[in-house]
Amino acid sequence: MTGAWVAFGFVIGAAGATVGVLPALGIVAASVAIAWGFARDERRPLVTSLLIVLGFALGLARYAVWEPTSDRVAEGQGKVLWIDDTSSLQRLVALRDDGRLVGLEVDGRLELLPGERIAWRGEYRVGRTRLAGVPVTGTYYVASEDVQRGQRESVLQSVRNWVRSTVLRGVPEPSGSLALGILTGDDRGLSRGTRQVLREAGLSHLTAVSGWNVAVVTAFADGLLSALRARRWIRSLAILTLVWGYAALTGLEPPVIRAAAMASLYVLARWRGWPREPLSALGWAVVLALIVRPELLASLAFQLSALATAALSVGRLLVAERSWGELIVLPVVVQAAVTPLLLARFGTYSLVAPLANVLVEPVVPWLLVAGLIALIGGVMPWLASVFGVPAWILGQWIVLVGDIAGRLPGGAGKSMAPPIEWIEWVYALAGAGTLAWIDRRATAP
């Protein structure tokens, strides 16, 4: 658990360098107290405290000397998630390659669809705002752009088009396009009305592919292969193949590549037993990544992938190798781990968004799995409709919740964002408690 505790302290130190040292010291003190409270002997919490302090000092030092890129950086590239053509300026929301949602304002009309990649140049103004209910971290006033449709993209796009036609053949709309959006990020088939329903209910983020999706795919494959009692090396190889196949399916976006790499490290560490704990391997990976690329600390994709991968490891301890329990429990544990972050980053721009997210978030991982099932069934046309039933039912539930939530009087357009300090404390205390519990479990007689 050495790597996990060092990473825990490192992240607190990094946050302290950017938002304030005193609150970070308070979190360190609370975490040390939790470690001592769970301890069975005096030696282990002393080592843990030293690891937390060491990580805290490293994180504080790294981010104290890091000079972030200027807010006026004028270039970027990423994937278009949403397009608004209702005004003289074409407004877009894009998932930038560093994992941040940004707004683009273009004087004119671009011939592109949601899901396509674009590179742009223009003045960038930092500032959290909303574009039609979608929260963005800043806005580019685009002077020039390039819709990327090169040969490499066309090969991937041909695969995505095959997946699109296969899933839609078995899953009726709007569930089909919603399942595709959650599965691959391809939500271009969603009607304007359905998009409006999702925006008003604070559910637009569901079709943004990130590290969370990779973690759910990993959890599902891990649980299924464990239930089938596959050999360890076969299970690891199959999971790695599926994870990277899924990354290719989504278009090999940088946030997904990072998540797939972290999931691969988790799988390999557990298979080879080096280090012995996957959480420790993940912790060292996080520390190394943040030392090399400190800007990743603010990347939602990086945050989601780290949280979800950690949740996988903890979830396996909870189910204790109970065959079908893994298939059911692991996706739920992953969802519980990322829900506070999702609520803070996406579900806070509508009065009804927290309630809507609570009602649909437990369903989302199963809709992703149902999309995979529909894809498998779609290979056999005569079974496509049968395999598509679960995805259709789950998609209908999400649209129904969004429709009801959006119709509530005064429900849309009001913010209920929980203070980010609360979210930080929730994760810090939960993380310290979980790691201390694992330590206590490992030292049990």
Coordinates of C-alpha atoms in Angstrom, one line a residue:
M1 CA 0.0 0.0 0.0
T2 CA 3.0 2.3 -0.1
G3 CA 2.2 3.7 -3.5
A4 CA -1.4 4.3 -2.6
W5 CA -0.6 6.3 0.6
V6 CA 2.1 8.3 -1.2
A7 CA -0.3 9.2 -4.0
F8 CA -3.0 10.1 -1.5
G9 CA -0.6 12.6 0.2
F10 CA 0.7 13.8 -3.2
V11 CA -2.8 14.8 -4.4
I12 CA -3.6 16.6 -1.2
G13 CA -0.3 18.5 -1.5
A14 CA -1.0 19.3 -5.1
A15 CA -4.4 20.7 -4.2
G16 CA -2.9 22.6 -1.3
A17 CA -0.5 24.4 -3.7
T18 CA -3.3 25.5 -5.9
V19 CA -6.2 26.2 -3.5
G20 CA -4.7 26.7 -0.1
V21 CA -2.2 25.1 2.2
L22 CA -4.2 25.4 5.5
P23 CA -7.2 23.4 4.3
A24 CA -4.8 20.8 2.9
L25 CA -3.1 20.5 6.2
G26 CA -6.5 20.0 7.9
I27 CA -7.1 17.1 5.5
V28 CA -3.7 15.6 6.2
A29 CA -4.4 15.8 10.0
A30 CA -7.8 14.2 9.6
S31 CA -6.3 11.4 7.4
V32 CA -3.6 10.7 9.9
A33 CA -6.1 10.5 12.7
I34 CA -8.2 8.0 10.6
A35 CA -5.1 5.9 10.0
W36 CA -4.4 5.7 13.7
G37 CA -8.0 5.0 14.5
F38 CA -8.0 1.9 12.3
A39 CA -4.6 0.6 13.3
R40 CA -4.1 -2.7 15.2
D41 CA -0.6 -1.7 16.3
E42 CA 1.4 1.4 16.6
R43 CA 4.0 0.7 14.0
R44 CA 1.7 0.6 10.9
P45 CA 0.0 4.0 11.4
L46 CA 3.4 5.6 12.1
V47 CA 4.6 4.4 8.7
T48 CA 1.4 5.5 7.1
S49 CA 1.6 8.9 8.5
L50 CA 5.2 9.3 7.2
L51 CA 4.1 8.2 3.7
I52 CA 1.2 10.7 3.7
V53 CA 3.5 13.5 4.8
L54 CA 6.1 12.5 2.3
G55 CA 3.5 12.5 -0.5
F56 CA 2.1 15.8 0.7
A57 CA 5.6 17.4 0.6
L58 CA 6.3 16.0 -2.9
G59 CA 2.9 17.3 -4.2
L60 CA 3.3 20.7 -2.6
A61 CA 6.8 21.1 -4.0
R62 CA 5.9 20.0 -7.5
Y63 CA 2.9 22.3 -7.9
A64 CA 4.6 25.2 -6.1
V65 CA 7.2 25.3 -8.9
W66 CA 4.9 24.4 -11.8
E67 CA 4.1 27.3 -14.0
P68 CA 0.7 26.6 -15.7
T69 CA 0.2 27.3 -19.4
S70 CA -1.1 30.8 -20.0
D71 CA -4.8 31.3 -20.1
R72 CA -4.3 32.9 -23.5
V73 CA -3.1 29.7 -25.2
A74 CA -4.7 30.0 -28.5
E75 CA -4.6 26.5 -30.0
G76 CA -6.5 23.3 -29.1
Q77 CA -8.0 20.2 -30.5
G78 CA -10.6 17.7 -29.4
K79 CA -13.9 16.1 -30.2
V80 CA -17.1 18.1 -30.7
L81 CA -19.9 17.0 -28.3
W82 CA -22.7 19.5 -29.0
I83 CA -23.5 22.1 -31.7
D84 CA -25.9 25.1 -31.5
D85 CA -26.8 26.7 -34.8
T86 CA -29.6 28.9 -33.5
S87 CA -27.7 32.2 -33.5
S88 CA -25.5 34.1 -35.9
L89 CA -22.5 32.7 -34.1
Q90 CA -22.1 28.9 -34.2
R91 CA -21.5 27.7 -30.7
L92 CA -19.9 24.3 -29.9
V93 CA -18.9 22.3 -26.8
A94 CA -15.8 20.3 -27.3
L95 CA -13.9 17.7 -25.2
R96 CA -10.4 19.0 -25.4
D97 CA -7.6 16.4 -25.6
D98 CA -6.6 17.2 -22.0
G99 CA -10.0 16.1 -20.8
R100 CA -11.6 19.6 -20.3
L101 CA -14.9 20.7 -21.7
V102 CA -14.5 24.0 -23.5
G103 CA -16.7 26.2 -25.6
L104 CA -16.0 27.3 -29.1
E105 CA -17.6 30.4 -30.8
V106 CA -17.3 30.4 -34.6
D107 CA -18.3 33.3 -36.9
G108 CA -19.8 31.2 -39.6
R109 CA -21.0 27.7 -40.2
L110 CA -18.8 24.6 -39.9
E111 CA -19.9 21.4 -41.8
L112 CA -19.4 18.9 -39.0
L113 CA -21.3 16.5 -36.8
P114 CA -21.1 15.7 -33.0
G115 CA -18.4 13.1 -32.5
E116 CA -16.0 14.5 -35.1
R117 CA -12.6 15.9 -34.2
I118 CA -11.6 19.5 -34.8
A119 CA -8.5 21.6 -34.3
W120 CA -8.8 25.3 -33.8
R121 CA -7.0 28.6 -33.1
G122 CA -8.2 31.7 -31.5
E123 CA -8.4 33.8 -28.3
Y124 CA -9.0 31.7 -25.2
R125 CA -10.7 33.2 -22.1
V126 CA -10.7 31.2 -19.0
G127 CA -13.9 31.2 -16.9
R128 CA -16.4 28.6 -15.9
T129 CA -19.7 29.3 -17.7
R130 CA -22.4 27.3 -19.4
L131 CA -23.4 26.9 -23.0
A132 CA -27.0 25.8 -23.2
G133 CA -26.7 24.1 -19.8
V134 CA -23.4 22.4 -20.5
P135 CA -20.6 23.7 -18.0
V136 CA -17.3 24.6 -19.7
T137 CA -14.0 25.7 -18.2
G138 CA -13.4 28.4 -20.8
T139 CA -14.3 29.7 -24.2
Y140 CA -12.3 30.0 -27.5
Y141 CA -13.2 32.7 -29.9
V142 CA -12.2 30.8 -33.0
A143 CA -10.3 32.6 -35.8
S144 CA -9.4 29.4 -37.8
E145 CA -10.3 25.8 -37.6
D146 CA -9.7 22.4 -39.3
V147 CA -12.1 19.6 -39.2
Q148 CA -9.9 16.5 -38.9
R149 CA -10.9 13.8 -41.4
G150 CA -7.6 12.2 -42.2
Q151 CA -6.9 8.7 -43.3
R152 CA -6.3 7.5 -39.7
E153 CA -9.6 8.9 -38.6
S154 CA -11.5 7.4 -41.6
V155 CA -10.4 3.9 -40.6
L156 CA -11.6 4.3 -37.1
Q157 CA -14.7 6.1 -38.3
S158 CA -15.6 3.1 -40.6
V159 CA -15.5 0.8 -37.5
R160 CA -17.6 3.3 -35.5
N161 CA -20.1 3.5 -38.4
W162 CA -20.4 -0.3 -38.4
V163 CA -20.9 -0.3 -34.6
R164 CA -23.5 2.4 -35.1
S165 CA -25.5 0.6 -37.7
T166 CA -25.3 -2.7 -35.8
V167 CA -26.5 -1.3 -32.5
L168 CA -29.3 0.8 -34.1
R169 CA -30.5 -2.3 -35.9
G170 CA -31.4 -3.9 -32.6
V171 CA -32.2 -0.9 -30.3
P172 CA -35.0 1.5 -31.3
E173 CA -34.7 5.2 -30.9
P174 CA -34.1 7.2 -28.8
S175 CA -32.5 4.4 -26.7
G176 CA -30.3 3.4 -29.6
S177 CA -28.5 6.7 -30.0
L178 CA -28.4 7.1 -26.2
A179 CA -26.7 3.7 -25.8
L180 CA -24.3 4.6 -28.6
G181 CA -23.4 7.9 -27.0
I182 CA -22.6 6.1 -23.7
L183 CA -20.8 3.3 -25.5
T184 CA -18.7 5.2 -28.0
G185 CA -19.5 8.9 -27.6
D186 CA -21.4 8.8 -30.9
D187 CA -24.7 10.6 -30.0
R188 CA -25.3 12.4 -33.3
G189 CA -28.5 10.4 -33.8
L190 CA -30.2 12.0 -30.8
S191 CA -33.0 14.2 -31.8
R192 CA -33.1 17.9 -30.9
G193 CA -36.0 17.2 -28.5
T194 CA -34.1 14.4 -26.7
R195 CA -31.0 16.6 -26.4
Q196 CA -33.1 19.4 -24.9
V197 CA -34.6 17.0 -22.4
L198 CA -31.2 15.8 -21.3
R199 CA -29.8 19.3 -21.0
E200 CA -32.8 20.6 -19.0
A201 CA -32.4 17.6 -16.6
G202 CA -28.7 18.0 -16.2
L203 CA -27.9 14.7 -18.0
S204 CA -26.0 15.9 -21.0
H205 CA -22.7 14.6 -19.6
L206 CA -23.9 10.9 -20.0
T207 CA -22.7 10.7 -23.6
A208 CA -19.2 12.1 -22.9
V209 CA -16.8 9.1 -23.1
S210 CA -14.1 9.3 -20.4
G211 CA -12.1 7.1 -18.0
W212 CA -15.3 6.2 -16.3
N213 CA -16.5 4.2 -19.4
V214 CA -13.2 2.3 -19.6
A215 CA -13.4 1.4 -15.9
V216 CA -17.0 0.1 -16.3
V217 CA -15.9 -2.0 -19.3
T218 CA -13.0 -3.4 -17.3
A219 CA -15.3 -4.1 -14.3
F220 CA -17.8 -5.9 -16.5
A221 CA -15.2 -8.0 -18.2
D222 CA -13.4 -8.8 -15.0
G223 CA -16.6 -9.9 -13.3
L224 CA -17.8 -12.0 -16.2
L225 CA -14.5 -13.8 -16.7
S226 CA -14.2 -14.4 -12.9
A227 CA -17.7 -15.9 -12.9
L228 CA -16.7 -18.2 -15.8
R229 CA -13.6 -19.2 -13.8
A230 CA -11.2 -18.4 -16.6
R231 CA -7.5 -19.0 -15.9
R232 CA -5.8 -15.9 -14.5
W233 CA -3.6 -15.3 -17.6
I234 CA -6.5 -15.8 -20.0
R235 CA -8.6 -13.4 -17.9
S236 CA -5.9 -10.7 -17.9
L237 CA -5.2 -11.1 -21.6
A238 CA -8.9 -10.9 -22.5
I239 CA -9.5 -7.8 -20.3
L240 CA -6.5 -6.0 -21.9
T241 CA -7.7 -6.9 -25.4
L242 CA -11.2 -5.7 -24.6
V243 CA -10.0 -2.5 -22.9
W244 CA -7.8 -1.5 -25.8
G245 CA -10.4 -2.6 -28.4
Y246 CA -12.9 -0.3 -26.6
A247 CA -10.3 2.5 -26.7
A248 CA -10.0 2.1 -30.4
L249 CA -13.8 1.9 -30.8
T250 CA -14.2 5.3 -29.2
G251 CA -11.6 6.8 -31.6
L252 CA -8.5 6.6 -29.4
E253 CA -9.1 9.9 -27.8
P254 CA -6.2 10.9 -25.4
P255 CA -8.4 10.8 -22.2
V256 CA -9.5 7.3 -23.1
I257 CA -5.9 6.2 -23.9
R258 CA -4.8 7.4 -20.5
A259 CA -7.6 5.5 -18.8
A260 CA -6.9 2.4 -20.8
A261 CA -3.2 2.6 -19.8
M262 CA -4.2 2.9 -16.1
A263 CA -6.6 0.0 -16.4
S264 CA -3.9 -2.1 -18.0
L265 CA -1.5 -1.3 -15.2
Y266 CA -4.1 -2.4 -12.7
V267 CA -4.7 -5.7 -14.6
L268 CA -1.0 -6.4 -15.1
A269 CA -0.1 -5.6 -11.5
R270 CA -2.7 -8.1 -10.2
W271 CA -1.7 -10.8 -12.7
R272 CA 2.1 -10.6 -12.0
G273 CA 1.9 -9.7 -8.3
W274 CA 4.3 -6.7 -8.7
P275 CA 3.7 -4.7 -6.7
R276 CA 1.5 -7.0 -4.7
E277 CA -1.4 -4.5 -4.4
P278 CA -3.0 -3.1 -7.5
L279 CA -3.8 0.1 -5.5
S280 CA -0.1 0.6 -4.8
A281 CA 0.7 0.3 -8.6
L282 CA -2.1 2.7 -9.4
G283 CA -0.8 5.2 -6.8
W284 CA 2.7 5.2 -8.2
A285 CA 1.3 5.6 -11.7
V286 CA -0.7 8.6 -10.5
V287 CA 2.3 10.2 -8.9
L288 CA 4.5 9.7 -11.9
A289 CA 1.8 11.0 -14.3
L290 CA 1.3 14.2 -12.2
I291 CA 5.0 14.8 -11.8
V292 CA 5.6 14.6 -15.6
R293 CA 2.3 16.3 -16.6
P294 CA 1.0 18.4 -13.6
E295 CA -1.8 19.8 -15.7
L296 CA -3.5 16.4 -15.5
L297 CA -4.6 17.3 -12.0
A298 CA -7.4 19.4 -13.4
S299 CA -8.4 16.9 -16.1
L300 CA -11.8 15.4 -15.5
A301 CA -10.8 12.3 -17.6
F302 CA -7.7 11.7 -15.5
Q303 CA -9.7 12.2 -12.2
L304 CA -12.4 9.8 -13.4
S305 CA -10.0 7.1 -14.6
A306 CA -8.0 7.2 -11.3
L307 CA -11.1 7.1 -9.1
A308 CA -12.8 4.4 -11.1
T309 CA -9.6 2.2 -11.3
A310 CA -9.1 2.5 -7.6
A311 CA -12.8 1.5 -7.1
L312 CA -12.2 -1.6 -9.1
S313 CA -9.5 -2.8 -6.7
V314 CA -11.5 -2.0 -3.6
G315 CA -14.6 -3.6 -5.1
R316 CA -12.8 -6.9 -5.6
L317 CA -12.0 -6.9 -1.9
L318 CA -15.6 -6.3 -1.0
V319 CA -16.9 -9.2 -3.1
A320 CA -14.0 -11.5 -2.1
E321 CA -14.1 -13.5 -5.4
R322 CA -17.8 -14.3 -5.2
S323 CA -18.3 -15.2 -8.9
W324 CA -21.5 -13.5 -10.0
G325 CA -21.2 -11.0 -7.2
E326 CA -18.4 -9.4 -9.1
L327 CA -20.5 -8.9 -12.2
I328 CA -23.2 -7.1 -10.1
V329 CA -21.2 -5.3 -7.5
L330 CA -18.1 -3.9 -9.3
P331 CA -20.0 -1.6 -11.7
V332 CA -22.0 -0.3 -8.7
V333 CA -18.9 0.4 -6.7
V334 CA -17.3 2.2 -9.6
Q335 CA -20.4 4.3 -10.0
A336 CA -20.5 5.2 -6.3
A337 CA -16.9 6.3 -6.4
V338 CA -17.3 8.7 -9.3
T339 CA -20.8 10.1 -8.5
P340 CA -19.7 13.0 -6.2
L341 CA -17.3 14.2 -8.9
L342 CA -19.9 13.9 -11.6
L343 CA -22.4 15.8 -9.5
A344 CA -19.8 18.5 -8.9
R345 CA -18.7 18.8 -12.5
F346 CA -21.9 18.1 -14.5
G347 CA -25.0 17.7 -12.4
T348 CA -25.1 21.1 -10.8
Y349 CA -26.5 23.4 -13.5
S350 CA -30.1 22.6 -12.9
L351 CA -32.3 22.5 -9.8
V352 CA -33.4 19.0 -10.7
A353 CA -30.1 17.7 -11.9
P354 CA -29.0 16.1 -8.6
L355 CA -32.2 14.2 -8.3
A356 CA -32.2 13.2 -12.0
N357 CA -28.6 12.0 -11.7
V358 CA -29.3 10.0 -8.6
L359 CA -32.1 8.3 -10.5
V360 CA -30.2 7.5 -13.7
E361 CA -26.6 7.1 -12.6
P362 CA -27.0 3.5 -11.3
V363 CA -28.6 2.6 -14.6
V364 CA -25.8 4.1 -16.8
P365 CA -23.2 1.4 -16.4
W366 CA -25.8 -1.2 -17.2
L367 CA -26.8 0.7 -20.3
L368 CA -23.2 0.6 -21.4
V369 CA -23.1 -3.1 -20.8
A370 CA -26.4 -3.5 -22.6
G371 CA -25.0 -1.6 -25.6
L372 CA -22.2 -4.1 -25.7
I373 CA -24.7 -6.9 -25.6
A374 CA -26.7 -5.3 -28.4
L375 CA -23.5 -5.0 -30.4
I376 CA -22.8 -8.7 -30.0
G377 CA -26.3 -9.7 -30.8
G378 CA -26.4 -7.4 -33.8
V379 CA -23.8 -9.6 -35.5
M380 CA -26.6 -12.1 -35.8
P381 CA -29.5 -10.2 -37.5
W382 CA -32.2 -12.6 -36.4
L383 CA -31.2 -12.0 -32.8
A384 CA -30.6 -8.3 -33.0
S385 CA -34.0 -7.2 -31.6
V386 CA -33.8 -9.7 -28.7
F387 CA -30.4 -8.6 -27.6
G388 CA -31.4 -5.0 -27.9
V389 CA -34.3 -5.2 -25.5
P390 CA -32.2 -4.4 -22.3
A391 CA -30.7 -1.3 -23.9
W392 CA -34.1 -0.1 -25.1
I393 CA -35.6 -0.5 -21.6
L394 CA -32.7 1.3 -19.8
G395 CA -32.6 4.1 -22.4
Q396 CA -36.3 4.6 -22.1
W397 CA -35.8 5.0 -18.3
I398 CA -33.2 7.7 -18.7
V399 CA -35.3 9.6 -21.2
L400 CA -38.4 9.3 -19.0
V401 CA -36.5 10.6 -15.9
G402 CA -35.1 13.5 -17.9
D403 CA -38.5 14.4 -19.3
I404 CA -40.2 14.3 -15.9
A405 CA -37.4 16.2 -14.2
G406 CA -37.3 18.9 -17.0
R407 CA -41.0 19.5 -16.7
L408 CA -41.0 20.2 -12.9
P409 CA -41.9 23.9 -12.4
G410 CA -38.8 26.0 -11.9
G411 CA -36.6 22.9 -12.2
A412 CA -34.3 23.9 -15.0
G413 CA -31.7 26.6 -15.1
K414 CA -30.8 27.0 -11.4
S415 CA -27.5 25.9 -9.9
M416 CA -27.2 23.7 -6.9
A417 CA -23.4 23.1 -7.2
P418 CA -22.0 21.7 -3.9
P419 CA -18.9 23.6 -2.8
I420 CA -15.8 22.0 -4.2
E421 CA -14.3 22.0 -0.7
W422 CA -17.1 19.6 0.4
I423 CA -16.3 17.2 -2.4
E424 CA -12.6 17.3 -1.6
W425 CA -13.3 16.5 2.1
V426 CA -15.7 13.7 1.0
Y427 CA -13.1 12.1 -1.2
A428 CA -10.2 12.7 1.4
L429 CA -12.1 11.1 4.3
A430 CA -13.5 8.3 2.2
G431 CA -10.1 7.6 0.7
A432 CA -8.3 7.7 4.0
G433 CA -10.9 5.4 5.6
T434 CA -10.8 2.9 2.8
L435 CA -7.0 2.7 2.7
A436 CA -6.9 2.4 6.5
W437 CA -9.5 -0.4 6.3
I438 CA -7.5 -2.2 3.7
D439 CA -4.3 -1.9 5.9
R440 CA -6.2 -3.2 8.9
R441 CA -7.6 -6.1 6.8
A442 CA -4.1 -7.0 5.6
T443 CA -2.7 -7.0 9.2
A444 CA -5.6 -9.0 10.7
P445 CA -4.4 -12.1 12.6

